[in-house]
Amino acid sequence: MCGIVGIVSQGPVNQSLYDALLVLQHRGQDAAGIVTCEGEKLHLRKDNGLARDVFRTRHMIQLRGRMGLGHVRYPTAGACNSAEAQPFYVNSPYGITLAHNGNLTNAEDLKRDLFVEDLRHINTDSDSEILLNVFAHELQIQGKLRIDEQDVFRAVAGVHRRCRGGYAAVAMIPGFGICGFRDPFGIRPIVYGIRETDEGTEYMIASESVALDTLGFRLIGDVAPGEAVFIDIDGHFYSRQCAPDPILSPCIFEFVYFARPDSIIDNISVHKARSRMGRKLAAKIKREWSNHDIDVVIPVPDTSRTAALQLANSLGIPYAEGFIKNRYIGRTFIMPGQKVRKKSVRQKLNAIDLEFKKKNVLLVDDSIVRGTTSQQIIQMAREAGAHKVYFASAAPPVRYPNVYGIDMPSANELVAHGRTEDEVARELGTDRLIYQDLSDLVQAVQKRDKSRVDRFDAAVFDGDYVTGDVTHEYLQHLALHRNDGAKEAKSFRGDGVIGLHNTV
């Protein structure tokens, strides 16, 4: 999961890109990058770390221009080194740069085709570089020295014909403009908005609407599945549907965990969706555990707060904040490596003993993935003096790998894979475990007016992959090459390290 942003401005764009990345930091803490365009010249800064650490004053001064891209990353494909920080750049044609969020399920086939047929060399293990080169090739084969927006749309149509999986991307062509596009299933989110200034009209494309809000852009809408939007350097806007028969199937896990609650994705408020999750979970407890003895509901900060508060209100049970969070520790779910996750949970959270002592506590979290965080939090609650510790998940059991850009590549690393709910409860050490039903989750996220979502990608819960091309062999390959052990080995070897420069 990554955060992407592209801005066409009437003045210097570096500060706006940086501010947008700070707002999107929750989507990736491994690396950050910004590339700007000054006339025909590109200026690039990218490295491992948080945005606030990657960009210093000396870097910002060099990021000149009024058009640019930004990216925050956490690794799913590829290695965890700075060589795979984005945006990526390719010289031919036109010097295109690209920032990408998602995962290509046919990356290996594309990499072979790019080398053998398109005569393009890929320097890293990142499928984002593959996506960039496919887009660049589709532009190049049109054979034009000067292109227009229709050429860009034809190139995106070529990307949709060749690429499979979930992807949202922004690409910049120096001296010409910025394009944003989304896969034909609309799995990964991408929105765009407008801002009127004294100098003229400015546009932003970003992963979440909150990036637009904080910078004063008015949300126009989501990039539709299969659609491309293009803004030229003078601020003219164009859009076109570039894929036949698109089906809007957004990732439901965005609403459960990844997105900020103040974002709106596909016309659905993340905050409202999480509130409805809490109400649905309370209804299940009333239905299946009417004689419960819960004394207090305590959320696992931060993403579960909305659901936990609504659950407590619906059950008529006191709600309390029982954990204090160290905000200088990143989100443990997206940290690479199980050892790092285990160590960071205790650093991140500390229990307030008075809220637990001699009480039957219901802890509420947004989801349970590997179980590392849940297991330690339950133990912390017991150590704080809780009489009984129950645990509720606002999402169903995560039993299957994610192949569209979320770091769940190996089923064996998922605590619910191959286990019953009672077995998961014993593994976590809780007195009782309550999972959300999948049908209730879908109803919670789906607005009453049914919005315009055709279906949700809920493959991590039901194993139904919306793109229809995910085989058992592919999942085995994914588990072998992207599990925690493989990532740690790759990071230790330093695979794929190449030089980085502040200017391209």
Coordinates of C-alpha atoms in Angstrom, one line a residue:
M1 CA 0.0 0.0 0.0
C2 CA 1.4 3.4 -1.0
G3 CA 0.3 7.0 -1.3
I4 CA 0.6 8.9 -4.5
V5 CA 0.0 12.5 -5.5
G6 CA 0.4 14.7 -8.6
I7 CA -0.1 18.4 -8.9
V8 CA -0.2 20.9 -11.8
S9 CA 0.2 24.3 -10.2
Q10 CA 0.6 27.9 -11.4
G11 CA 3.5 28.5 -9.0
P12 CA 6.2 26.4 -7.2
V13 CA 4.8 23.0 -6.4
N14 CA 7.4 21.6 -4.0
Q15 CA 5.7 22.7 -0.8
S16 CA 2.3 21.5 -1.8
L17 CA 3.7 18.0 -2.8
Y18 CA 5.5 17.8 0.6
D19 CA 2.4 18.8 2.5
A20 CA 0.3 16.2 0.6
L21 CA 2.8 13.4 1.5
L22 CA 2.7 14.3 5.2
V23 CA -1.1 13.8 5.0
L24 CA -0.7 10.5 3.1
Q25 CA 2.1 9.2 5.4
H26 CA -0.2 6.6 6.9
R27 CA -0.1 4.8 3.6
G28 CA 3.6 4.1 3.7
Q29 CA 6.5 4.8 6.0
D30 CA 9.3 2.9 4.3
A31 CA 10.3 5.5 1.7
A32 CA 9.3 8.9 0.2
G33 CA 10.0 10.7 -3.0
I34 CA 9.2 13.9 -5.0
V35 CA 10.0 14.7 -8.6
T36 CA 9.3 18.2 -10.1
C37 CA 9.4 19.5 -13.6
E38 CA 11.0 22.9 -14.4
G39 CA 10.5 23.5 -18.1
E40 CA 11.9 20.3 -19.7
K41 CA 14.2 19.5 -16.7
L42 CA 13.4 17.1 -13.9
H43 CA 14.4 17.4 -10.2
L44 CA 14.2 14.3 -8.0
R45 CA 14.7 13.5 -4.4
K46 CA 13.8 10.1 -2.9
D47 CA 15.2 7.9 -0.1
N48 CA 14.2 5.5 2.6
G49 CA 12.4 7.0 5.6
L50 CA 9.4 9.3 6.5
A51 CA 8.7 12.3 4.4
R52 CA 9.8 14.6 7.2
D53 CA 13.2 12.9 7.2
V54 CA 13.8 12.5 3.5
F55 CA 13.2 16.2 2.6
R56 CA 15.4 18.9 4.1
T57 CA 15.6 22.5 3.2
R58 CA 18.4 21.9 0.8
H59 CA 16.4 19.3 -1.0
M60 CA 13.2 21.4 -1.2
I61 CA 15.2 24.3 -2.7
Q62 CA 16.3 22.1 -5.5
L63 CA 12.8 20.8 -6.3
R64 CA 11.9 23.6 -8.6
G65 CA 9.0 23.8 -11.0
R66 CA 5.2 24.1 -11.1
M67 CA 4.4 20.4 -11.8
G68 CA 5.3 17.3 -10.0
L69 CA 4.7 13.9 -8.4
G70 CA 5.0 12.6 -4.9
H71 CA 5.1 9.1 -3.3
V72 CA 5.2 7.4 0.1
R73 CA 5.9 3.7 0.1
Y74 CA 5.8 0.5 2.0
P75 CA 7.1 -2.5 0.3
T76 CA 5.0 -5.4 -1.0
A77 CA 6.9 -6.3 -4.2
G78 CA 10.6 -5.8 -4.5
A79 CA 13.1 -5.0 -1.8
C80 CA 13.1 -2.6 1.1
N81 CA 16.1 -0.5 0.0
S82 CA 16.2 3.0 -1.3
A83 CA 16.7 1.9 -4.9
E84 CA 13.0 1.1 -5.1
A85 CA 11.8 4.4 -3.6
Q86 CA 9.5 6.2 -6.1
P87 CA 8.8 8.0 -8.3
F88 CA 10.6 6.0 -11.0
Y89 CA 12.0 7.6 -14.2
V90 CA 12.6 6.3 -17.7
N91 CA 14.4 8.3 -20.4
S92 CA 12.6 7.1 -23.5
P93 CA 10.3 8.5 -24.6
Y94 CA 10.0 12.1 -23.3
G95 CA 11.6 11.4 -19.8
I96 CA 8.5 10.0 -18.1
T97 CA 8.2 9.7 -14.3
L98 CA 5.6 7.6 -12.5
A99 CA 4.3 6.9 -8.9
H100 CA 2.2 3.8 -8.4
N101 CA 0.0 2.2 -5.7
G102 CA -0.9 -1.4 -6.1
N103 CA 0.4 -4.7 -7.5
L104 CA 0.6 -6.3 -10.9
T105 CA -0.4 -9.9 -10.9
N106 CA 1.3 -10.6 -14.2
A107 CA 4.5 -8.7 -13.5
E108 CA 6.8 -11.6 -14.4
D109 CA 5.2 -12.1 -17.8
L110 CA 5.3 -8.3 -18.4
K111 CA 9.0 -8.1 -17.4
R112 CA 9.9 -10.8 -19.9
D113 CA 7.9 -9.2 -22.7
L114 CA 9.4 -5.8 -22.0
F115 CA 12.9 -7.3 -22.3
V116 CA 12.4 -9.6 -25.2
E117 CA 9.8 -7.8 -27.4
D118 CA 9.9 -4.1 -26.3
L119 CA 13.7 -4.1 -25.7
R120 CA 13.4 -2.4 -22.3
H121 CA 15.6 -3.2 -19.3
I122 CA 14.1 -3.3 -15.8
N123 CA 16.6 -2.3 -13.0
T124 CA 14.7 -3.3 -9.9
D125 CA 12.3 -5.9 -8.6
S126 CA 9.5 -3.3 -8.4
D127 CA 6.4 -3.8 -10.5
S128 CA 6.0 -0.1 -10.5
E129 CA 9.0 0.2 -12.8
I130 CA 7.4 -2.4 -15.0
L131 CA 4.2 -0.4 -15.1
L132 CA 6.2 2.7 -16.0
N133 CA 7.9 1.0 -18.9
V134 CA 4.7 -0.5 -20.2
F135 CA 3.2 3.0 -20.3
A136 CA 6.3 4.5 -21.9
H137 CA 6.4 1.8 -24.5
E138 CA 2.7 2.3 -25.4
L139 CA 3.5 6.0 -25.9
Q140 CA 6.7 5.3 -27.9
I141 CA 5.1 3.0 -30.4
Q142 CA 2.8 5.8 -31.5
G143 CA 6.0 7.3 -33.1
K144 CA 5.4 11.0 -32.4
L145 CA 7.9 13.7 -31.6
R146 CA 5.1 15.8 -30.0
I147 CA 2.1 14.2 -28.4
D148 CA -1.4 15.4 -27.3
E149 CA -3.8 14.1 -24.6
Q150 CA -5.4 11.6 -27.0
D151 CA -2.0 9.9 -27.4
V152 CA -1.8 9.7 -23.6
F153 CA -5.2 8.1 -23.4
R154 CA -4.3 5.5 -26.1
A155 CA -1.2 4.6 -24.1
V156 CA -3.3 4.1 -21.0
A157 CA -5.6 1.9 -23.0
G158 CA -2.6 -0.2 -23.9
V159 CA -1.6 -0.4 -20.2
H160 CA -5.1 -1.8 -19.5
R161 CA -4.8 -4.4 -22.2
R162 CA -1.5 -5.6 -21.0
C163 CA -1.5 -5.2 -17.2
R164 CA -3.4 -7.3 -14.7
G165 CA -4.0 -6.6 -11.0
G166 CA -4.8 -3.6 -8.9
Y167 CA -3.1 -0.3 -9.7
A168 CA -3.6 3.5 -9.4
A169 CA -0.9 5.7 -10.8
V170 CA 0.2 9.2 -11.7
A171 CA 2.6 9.8 -14.5
M172 CA 4.3 13.0 -15.6
I173 CA 5.6 13.9 -19.0
P174 CA 8.1 16.9 -18.8
G175 CA 6.9 20.1 -20.3
F176 CA 3.5 18.5 -21.2
G177 CA 1.4 17.4 -18.2
I178 CA 0.3 14.8 -15.6
C179 CA -1.9 11.8 -16.1
G180 CA -3.7 9.8 -13.5
F181 CA -5.2 6.4 -14.2
R182 CA -6.8 3.4 -12.4
D183 CA -7.2 -0.3 -13.2
P184 CA -10.4 -1.5 -14.8
F185 CA -11.7 -2.9 -11.5
G186 CA -10.9 0.3 -9.5
I187 CA -9.3 -1.7 -6.7
R188 CA -6.9 0.9 -5.5
P189 CA -8.3 4.4 -4.7
I190 CA -7.4 7.6 -6.6
V191 CA -9.2 11.0 -6.6
Y192 CA -8.8 14.4 -8.2
G193 CA -9.7 18.0 -7.3
I194 CA -9.4 21.6 -8.3
R195 CA -8.2 24.8 -6.7
E196 CA -8.7 28.3 -7.9
T197 CA -5.9 30.8 -7.2
D198 CA -5.1 34.4 -8.2
E199 CA -2.6 32.9 -10.7
G200 CA -5.1 30.5 -12.2
T201 CA -6.6 27.0 -11.9
E202 CA -4.6 24.2 -10.3
Y203 CA -5.3 20.4 -10.1
M204 CA -4.3 17.6 -7.8
I205 CA -4.6 13.9 -8.2
A206 CA -4.1 11.8 -5.0
S207 CA -4.7 8.5 -3.3
E208 CA -7.2 10.0 -0.8
S209 CA -9.5 13.0 -0.7
V210 CA -7.9 14.2 2.6
A211 CA -4.8 15.3 0.7
L212 CA -7.0 17.6 -1.4
D213 CA -8.9 18.9 1.6
T214 CA -5.9 19.9 3.6
L215 CA -4.4 21.9 0.7
G216 CA -7.6 23.7 -0.2
F217 CA -8.5 21.7 -3.3
R218 CA -12.2 20.9 -4.0
L219 CA -12.9 17.2 -4.6
I220 CA -14.3 16.7 -8.1
G221 CA -14.5 12.9 -7.8
D222 CA -12.8 9.6 -8.1
V223 CA -11.0 8.5 -11.2
A224 CA -13.4 5.8 -12.4
P225 CA -12.1 2.2 -13.0
G226 CA -10.4 2.1 -16.4
E227 CA -10.5 5.9 -16.7
A228 CA -7.6 8.3 -17.2
V229 CA -7.5 12.0 -16.4
F230 CA -4.9 14.4 -17.9
I231 CA -4.0 17.9 -16.9
D232 CA -1.6 19.8 -19.2
I233 CA 1.0 22.2 -18.1
D234 CA -1.3 25.1 -18.7
G235 CA -4.1 23.7 -16.5
H236 CA -6.4 22.3 -19.1
F237 CA -8.3 19.2 -17.9
Y238 CA -9.2 16.1 -20.0
S239 CA -10.6 12.7 -19.2
R240 CA -11.5 9.5 -21.1
Q241 CA -12.6 6.0 -20.4
C242 CA -9.7 3.8 -21.6
A243 CA -10.9 0.2 -20.8
P244 CA -13.9 -1.8 -22.0
D245 CA -16.5 -3.0 -19.5
P246 CA -15.0 -1.6 -16.3
I247 CA -16.4 -2.9 -13.0
L248 CA -16.0 -0.8 -9.9
S249 CA -14.6 -3.2 -7.2
P250 CA -12.8 -1.2 -4.6
C251 CA -10.7 -2.9 -1.9
I252 CA -12.9 -3.2 1.2
F253 CA -9.8 -3.2 3.4
E254 CA -9.3 0.5 2.6
F255 CA -12.4 1.2 4.6
V256 CA -11.5 -1.2 7.4
Y257 CA -7.9 -0.1 8.0
F258 CA -5.8 1.8 5.5
A259 CA -7.6 5.0 4.6
R260 CA -7.9 8.0 7.0
P261 CA -11.4 8.3 8.5
D262 CA -11.7 11.8 7.1
S263 CA -11.4 10.5 3.5
I264 CA -14.1 9.8 1.0
I265 CA -13.5 6.9 -1.4
D266 CA -15.8 6.2 -4.3
N267 CA -18.4 8.5 -2.7
I268 CA -18.3 6.6 0.6
S269 CA -17.3 8.3 3.8
V270 CA -14.6 6.1 5.6
H271 CA -15.7 7.5 9.0
K272 CA -19.4 6.6 8.4
A273 CA -18.5 3.2 7.1
R274 CA -16.5 2.4 10.3
S275 CA -19.3 3.7 12.4
R276 CA -21.7 1.3 10.7
M277 CA -19.2 -1.5 11.3
G278 CA -19.5 -0.9 15.0
R279 CA -23.2 -0.9 14.8
K280 CA -23.3 -4.2 12.9
L281 CA -20.8 -5.8 15.4
A282 CA -23.0 -4.7 18.3
A283 CA -26.0 -6.3 16.6
K284 CA -24.1 -9.6 16.3
I285 CA -23.2 -9.5 20.0
K286 CA -26.8 -8.9 20.9
R287 CA -27.9 -11.7 18.6
E288 CA -25.3 -14.3 19.7
W289 CA -24.2 -13.3 23.2
S290 CA -27.2 -11.5 24.7
N291 CA -26.1 -12.5 28.3
H292 CA -22.6 -11.0 27.9
D293 CA -20.8 -9.6 31.0
I294 CA -18.8 -6.9 29.3
D295 CA -18.0 -4.0 31.7
V296 CA -16.2 -1.7 29.3
V297 CA -15.3 -1.3 25.6
I298 CA -11.8 -0.2 24.9
P299 CA -10.5 0.4 21.3
V300 CA -7.1 -0.5 20.0
P301 CA -5.9 2.9 18.7
D302 CA -6.3 4.4 16.3
T303 CA -8.4 3.1 13.4
S304 CA -10.8 1.1 15.5
R305 CA -12.0 4.1 17.6
T306 CA -15.0 4.9 15.4
A307 CA -16.3 1.4 15.4
A308 CA -15.6 0.8 19.1
L309 CA -17.5 4.0 20.1
Q310 CA -20.5 3.1 18.0
L311 CA -20.5 -0.5 19.4
A312 CA -20.4 0.7 23.0
N313 CA -23.2 3.2 22.4
S314 CA -25.3 0.5 20.7
L315 CA -24.8 -2.0 23.6
G316 CA -25.2 0.7 26.3
I317 CA -21.8 -0.1 27.7
P318 CA -19.2 2.4 28.9
Y319 CA -16.5 3.3 26.4
A320 CA -13.0 4.1 27.7
E321 CA -9.6 4.9 26.3
G322 CA -7.3 2.2 27.8
F323 CA -4.2 2.5 25.7
I324 CA -1.9 5.5 25.2
K325 CA -0.2 5.5 21.8
N326 CA 3.4 6.6 21.1
R327 CA 2.8 8.5 17.9
Y328 CA 6.5 8.3 16.9
I329 CA 6.2 4.5 16.2
G330 CA 4.8 3.6 12.8
R331 CA 1.8 1.3 12.0
T332 CA 2.9 -2.2 13.0
F333 CA 0.9 -4.0 10.4
I334 CA 2.8 -2.4 7.6
M335 CA 6.3 -2.8 9.1
P336 CA 8.4 -5.4 7.2
G337 CA 9.5 -8.3 9.3
Q338 CA 7.8 -10.1 12.2
K339 CA 10.6 -9.3 14.6
V340 CA 10.2 -5.6 14.0
R341 CA 6.4 -5.8 14.5
K342 CA 6.7 -7.7 17.8
K343 CA 9.2 -5.2 19.2
S344 CA 7.2 -2.2 18.1
V345 CA 3.9 -3.2 19.7
R346 CA 5.2 -2.7 23.2
Q347 CA 6.9 0.5 22.2
K348 CA 3.8 1.8 20.6
L349 CA 1.1 1.1 23.2
N350 CA 1.0 1.4 27.0
A351 CA -2.0 0.4 29.1
I352 CA -3.8 2.6 31.6
D353 CA -4.2 0.2 34.5
L354 CA -7.2 1.9 36.1
E355 CA -9.4 1.2 33.0
F356 CA -8.7 -2.5 33.1
K357 CA -8.4 -3.5 36.8
K358 CA -10.9 -6.1 37.9
K359 CA -13.1 -5.5 34.8
N360 CA -14.4 -7.7 32.0
V361 CA -12.9 -5.8 29.0
L362 CA -14.0 -6.0 25.3
L363 CA -11.1 -4.8 23.2
V364 CA -12.1 -3.7 19.7
D365 CA -9.7 -3.6 16.7
D366 CA -10.3 -3.0 13.1
S367 CA -9.0 -6.4 12.0
I368 CA -6.7 -9.3 12.9
V369 CA -4.1 -10.1 10.3
R370 CA -1.0 -11.8 11.6
G371 CA -2.2 -11.7 15.2
T372 CA 1.1 -10.3 16.5
T373 CA -0.4 -7.0 17.7
S374 CA -3.6 -8.6 19.0
Q375 CA -1.8 -11.3 21.0
Q376 CA 0.4 -8.8 22.8
I377 CA -2.4 -6.3 23.5
I378 CA -4.5 -9.0 25.1
Q379 CA -1.5 -9.9 27.3
M380 CA -1.1 -6.2 28.2
A381 CA -4.7 -6.0 29.2
R382 CA -4.3 -9.0 31.5
E383 CA -1.1 -7.5 33.0
A384 CA -3.0 -4.3 33.6
G385 CA -5.4 -6.2 35.9
A386 CA -8.4 -7.2 33.6
H387 CA -10.5 -10.0 35.0
K388 CA -11.5 -11.2 31.6
V389 CA -10.4 -10.0 28.1
Y390 CA -12.7 -10.4 25.2
F391 CA -11.7 -9.3 21.7
A392 CA -13.8 -8.1 18.8
S393 CA -12.7 -7.5 15.2
A394 CA -14.6 -5.0 13.0
A395 CA -13.6 -7.2 10.0
P396 CA -14.1 -10.9 9.3
P397 CA -11.2 -13.4 9.7
V398 CA -8.4 -12.6 7.3
R399 CA -7.7 -16.1 5.8
Y400 CA -6.3 -15.4 2.3
P401 CA -3.4 -13.5 0.8
N402 CA -3.8 -10.1 -0.8
V403 CA -2.4 -9.8 -4.3
Y404 CA -3.4 -6.2 -5.1
G405 CA -0.9 -4.2 -3.1
I406 CA -1.4 -5.0 0.6
D407 CA 1.4 -6.8 2.4
M408 CA -0.4 -10.1 3.0
P409 CA 1.5 -12.3 0.5
S410 CA 1.7 -15.6 2.5
A411 CA -1.4 -17.4 3.8
N412 CA 0.8 -19.1 6.4
E413 CA 1.5 -15.8 8.1
L414 CA -2.2 -15.1 8.7
V415 CA -3.4 -16.2 12.1
A416 CA -6.8 -17.2 10.8
H417 CA -5.6 -19.2 7.9
G418 CA -6.5 -22.9 8.5
R419 CA -7.9 -22.2 11.9
T420 CA -11.4 -22.0 13.3
E421 CA -12.5 -19.0 15.2
D422 CA -12.1 -20.9 18.5
E423 CA -8.6 -21.9 17.5
V424 CA -7.7 -18.3 16.7
A425 CA -9.1 -17.3 20.1
R426 CA -6.8 -19.8 21.8
E427 CA -3.9 -18.6 19.7
L428 CA -4.5 -15.0 20.7
G429 CA -5.1 -15.8 24.4
T430 CA -8.5 -14.2 24.6
D431 CA -11.5 -15.4 26.6
R432 CA -13.9 -14.8 23.7
L433 CA -13.4 -13.7 20.1
I434 CA -16.1 -12.0 18.0
Y435 CA -15.6 -11.5 14.3
Q436 CA -17.7 -9.3 12.0
D437 CA -19.7 -11.3 9.4
L438 CA -18.7 -10.6 5.8
S439 CA -22.2 -9.8 4.8
D440 CA -22.5 -7.2 7.6
L441 CA -19.1 -5.7 6.6
V442 CA -20.3 -5.2 3.0
Q443 CA -23.5 -3.7 4.2
A444 CA -21.7 -1.4 6.5
V445 CA -19.4 -0.1 3.8
Q446 CA -22.0 0.1 1.1
K447 CA -24.2 3.2 1.5
R448 CA -27.9 2.8 1.7
D449 CA -28.4 4.3 -1.7
K450 CA -26.0 1.6 -2.9
S451 CA -23.7 4.4 -4.3
R452 CA -22.1 3.3 -7.5
V453 CA -20.0 0.3 -6.3
D454 CA -20.6 -2.8 -8.3
R455 CA -18.9 -5.1 -5.8
F456 CA -16.1 -5.0 -3.3
D457 CA -12.8 -6.8 -3.5
A458 CA -13.0 -8.8 -0.3
A459 CA -10.5 -11.6 -1.3
V460 CA -8.6 -11.5 2.0
F461 CA -11.8 -12.7 3.6
D462 CA -13.5 -15.0 1.0
G463 CA -10.7 -15.9 -1.4
D464 CA -12.6 -14.5 -4.4
Y465 CA -10.1 -12.4 -6.4
V466 CA -12.0 -10.0 -8.6
T467 CA -9.6 -9.9 -11.5
G468 CA -10.2 -13.6 -12.1
D469 CA -6.6 -14.4 -13.0
V470 CA -5.2 -15.4 -9.6
T471 CA -4.2 -19.1 -9.6
H472 CA -3.0 -21.4 -6.8
E473 CA 0.4 -21.5 -8.5
Y474 CA 0.6 -17.7 -8.4
L475 CA -0.3 -17.6 -4.7
Q476 CA 2.4 -20.2 -4.0
H477 CA 4.9 -18.1 -5.9
L478 CA 3.9 -15.0 -4.0
A479 CA 4.2 -16.7 -0.7
L480 CA 7.7 -18.1 -1.5
H481 CA 9.1 -14.8 -2.7
R482 CA 7.4 -12.2 -0.5
N483 CA 7.0 -13.8 2.9
D484 CA 8.8 -12.2 5.9
G485 CA 11.7 -14.5 5.6
A486 CA 12.3 -13.8 2.0
K487 CA 12.0 -10.0 2.6
E488 CA 14.5 -10.1 5.4
A489 CA 17.0 -12.1 3.4
K490 CA 16.6 -9.7 0.4
S491 CA 17.1 -6.7 2.6
F492 CA 20.2 -8.3 4.2
R493 CA 21.7 -8.9 0.8
G494 CA 20.8 -5.4 -0.4
D495 CA 19.3 -6.7 -3.7
G496 CA 18.6 -4.2 -6.4
V497 CA 20.7 -1.3 -4.9
I498 CA 21.5 1.4 -7.5
G499 CA 22.6 4.9 -7.2
L500 CA 20.2 7.8 -6.4
H501 CA 20.6 11.4 -7.2
N502 CA 18.8 14.6 -6.3
T503 CA 18.4 15.6 -10.0
V504 CA 17.6 13.4 -13.0

